[in-house]
Every structure is written in C-alpha cells, then in structure tokens.
mmCIF file of C-alpha atoms in Angstrom:
data_model
loop_
_atom_site.group_PDB
_atom_site.id
_atom_site.type_symbol
_atom_site.label_atom_id
_atom_site.label_comp_id
_atom_site.label_asym_id
_atom_site.label_seq_id
_atom_site.Cartn_x
_atom_site.Cartn_y
_atom_site.Cartn_z
ATOM 1 C CA LEU A 1 0.159 0.053 -0.136
ATOM 2 C CA LYS A 2 2.668 2.413 1.005
ATOM 3 C CA SER A 3 4.853 1.857 -2.223
ATOM 4 C CA GLY A 4 1.464 2.132 -4.309
ATOM 5 C CA LEU A 5 0.908 5.528 -2.681
ATOM 6 C CA VAL A 6 4.657 6.769 -3.594
ATOM 7 C CA ARG A 7 4.286 5.340 -7.005
ATOM 8 C CA ILE A 8 0.917 7.299 -7.514
ATOM 9 C CA CYS A 9 2.506 10.423 -6.065
ATOM 10 C CA THR A 10 5.424 10.541 -8.099
ATOM 11 C CA SER A 11 3.159 9.403 -11.550
ATOM 12 C CA LYS A 12 2.787 12.208 -14.418
ATOM 13 C CA PRO A 13 -0.065 13.507 -14.800
ATOM 14 C CA LYS A 14 -0.144 14.478 -11.206
ATOM 15 C CA PRO A 15 -2.906 12.444 -9.340
ATOM 16 C CA ASP A 16 -6.448 13.580 -8.342
ATOM 17 C CA ARG A 17 -6.390 15.079 -4.645
ATOM 18 C CA GLU A 18 -9.241 12.667 -3.623
ATOM 19 C CA GLU A 19 -7.165 9.667 -4.950
ATOM 20 C CA ILE A 20 -4.333 10.783 -2.711
ATOM 21 C CA ARG A 21 -6.533 11.301 0.246
ATOM 22 C CA THR A 22 -8.251 7.870 0.045
ATOM 23 C CA LEU A 23 -4.926 6.031 -0.140
ATOM 24 C CA VAL A 24 -3.365 8.051 2.791
ATOM 25 C CA SER A 25 -6.629 7.138 4.872
ATOM 26 C CA LYS A 26 -6.045 3.432 4.021
ATOM 27 C CA LEU A 27 -2.634 3.610 4.888
ATOM 28 C CA GLU A 28 -3.419 5.335 8.186
ATOM 29 C CA GLU A 29 -6.205 2.769 9.259
ATOM 30 C CA ILE A 30 -3.698 0.011 8.367
ATOM 31 C CA ALA A 31 -1.119 1.472 10.463
ATOM 32 C CA GLU A 32 -3.482 2.030 13.330
ATOM 33 C CA GLN A 33 -4.444 -1.670 13.211
ATOM 34 C CA VAL A 34 -0.920 -2.899 13.460
ATOM 35 C CA GLY A 35 -0.384 -0.466 16.244
ATOM 36 C CA VAL A 36 1.967 2.023 14.533
ATOM 37 C CA GLY A 37 -0.296 4.948 13.774
ATOM 38 C CA GLN A 38 -0.221 7.953 16.180
ATOM 39 C CA ALA A 39 2.591 6.260 18.103
ATOM 40 C CA SER A 40 4.874 6.603 15.308
ATOM 41 C CA SER A 41 5.850 10.273 15.947
ATOM 42 C CA HIS A 42 6.801 9.144 19.416
ATOM 43 C CA ALA A 43 8.674 6.043 18.557
ATOM 44 C CA GLY A 44 11.110 8.191 16.423
ATOM 45 C CA LEU A 45 9.710 6.876 13.186
ATOM 46 C CA LEU A 46 9.248 10.459 11.974
ATOM 47 C CA SER A 47 12.853 11.441 12.725
ATOM 48 C CA GLY A 48 15.032 11.936 9.623
ATOM 49 C CA GLU A 49 14.974 13.485 6.148
ATOM 50 C CA TRP A 50 11.702 13.670 4.061
ATOM 51 C CA GLU A 51 11.247 14.408 0.544
ATOM 52 C CA LEU A 52 8.008 16.181 -0.526
ATOM 53 C CA LEU A 53 6.487 13.804 -3.118
ATOM 54 C CA TYR A 54 3.026 15.258 -3.676
ATOM 55 C CA SER A 55 1.391 18.568 -3.300
ATOM 56 C CA PRO A 56 -1.992 19.562 -4.739
ATOM 57 C CA GLU A 57 -0.374 22.954 -5.795
ATOM 58 C CA ASP A 58 3.208 24.123 -6.910
ATOM 59 C CA LYS A 59 5.934 22.560 -4.796
ATOM 60 C CA THR A 60 6.897 26.047 -3.569
ATOM 61 C CA ARG A 61 3.463 26.495 -2.077
ATOM 62 C CA SER A 62 4.450 23.709 0.407
ATOM 63 C CA SER A 63 7.148 25.878 2.311
ATOM 64 C CA PRO A 64 6.592 27.136 5.522
ATOM 65 C CA PHE A 65 7.003 30.694 4.076
ATOM 66 C CA PHE A 66 3.927 30.470 1.633
ATOM 67 C CA TRP A 67 2.039 28.677 4.320
ATOM 68 C CA ALA A 68 2.544 31.618 7.001
ATOM 69 C CA PHE A 69 1.971 34.322 4.249
ATOM 70 C CA ARG A 70 -1.348 32.627 3.252
ATOM 71 C CA LYS A 71 -2.665 32.497 6.909
ATOM 72 C CA ALA A 72 -1.262 36.179 7.508
ATOM 73 C CA PHE A 73 -2.771 37.840 4.293
ATOM 74 C CA PRO A 74 -5.629 35.617 3.389
ATOM 75 C CA GLU A 75 -7.151 38.243 1.319
ATOM 76 C CA ASN A 76 -3.928 38.954 -0.745
ATOM 77 C CA SER A 77 -2.135 36.008 -0.894
ATOM 78 C CA ASP A 78 -3.625 34.969 -4.276
ATOM 79 C CA GLN A 79 -2.633 38.105 -5.922
ATOM 80 C CA ILE A 80 0.708 37.825 -4.633
ATOM 81 C CA PHE A 81 1.128 34.093 -5.741
ATOM 82 C CA GLY A 82 -0.084 35.159 -9.148
ATOM 83 C CA ILE A 83 2.980 37.374 -9.669
ATOM 84 C CA THR A 84 5.338 34.526 -8.701
ATOM 85 C CA ASP A 85 3.415 32.053 -10.674
ATOM 86 C CA SER A 86 3.730 34.295 -13.919
ATOM 87 C CA PHE A 87 7.599 33.823 -13.768
ATOM 88 C CA PRO A 88 9.171 31.835 -16.540
ATOM 89 C CA VAL A 89 9.821 28.132 -15.370
ATOM 90 C CA ALA A 90 13.251 28.514 -16.116
ATOM 91 C CA ILE A 91 13.359 31.516 -13.217
ATOM 92 C CA LYS A 92 11.249 29.700 -10.853
ATOM 93 C CA GLU A 93 12.477 26.005 -11.339
ATOM 94 C CA VAL A 94 13.281 24.352 -8.243
ATOM 95 C CA GLY A 95 14.608 21.139 -7.209
ATOM 96 C CA PRO A 96 13.525 18.343 -5.017
ATOM 97 C CA ALA A 97 12.110 19.589 -1.454
ATOM 98 C CA PHE A 98 13.250 18.043 1.806
ATOM 99 C CA GLN A 99 12.515 18.605 5.514
ATOM 100 C CA GLN A 100 14.387 17.324 8.260
ATOM 101 C CA ILE A 101 12.611 16.322 11.407
ATOM 102 C CA ASN A 102 14.136 15.878 14.623
ATOM 103 C CA LEU A 103 12.190 14.634 17.320
ATOM 104 C CA ASN A 104 14.810 13.794 19.873
ATOM 105 C CA VAL A 105 15.823 17.252 20.592
ATOM 106 C CA SER A 106 15.956 18.041 24.482
#
C-alpha cells in the first residue's frame, strides 16, 4: 500500500487530490490496526529527512514561508502568488523539496 502511494504520488500527470486522500486514509487505518499509527511520531519513526512527493499545488507553495504568508494575508495571498506564478519556469524552477525532522531534541 505504501509503495503504491509513493508510485501514484510521483506519477505524471499529477494524481487527483481525492485519490491521494483515499490512499492515505487506507494507509493510516492499517497503521492504526498494527499499532503504529499516531504512536509513530513518539517512536522516532518520523525522525529523519523527508522528501515532498506530492502537493496539490506548486511545490513552492508547500514551504513554511508560503503557508505563513497565506495565513497572515488571506485576502492578498492569491494576488501575490499570481505574480510569482507568472515567472518563467526557467527562473522559478526548483529541485526536490526536503524537510529534516528531529523529534529527539531536548
């Protein structure tokens, strides 16, 4: 199930958001049944480097900056994002997006 989710998340064209939600829900349900579920964050299973494989929006919108900007300026964010969306791909092209999670910090 997990490898199927990864395969679909990285497929072209981008999968439908509901298809991803359904697969994630199934994976969460199975994880809860085998006792991993919510406990995974406390067991250290989330610690490490994670790569963004799927986002319903442009990859750059998944950054903390854009999230905070949208929360701070909900009425104006789409206008500002429209400006950056109009940049040519060669200028705004980004590589893979990674996040480091360390839950063992004291």
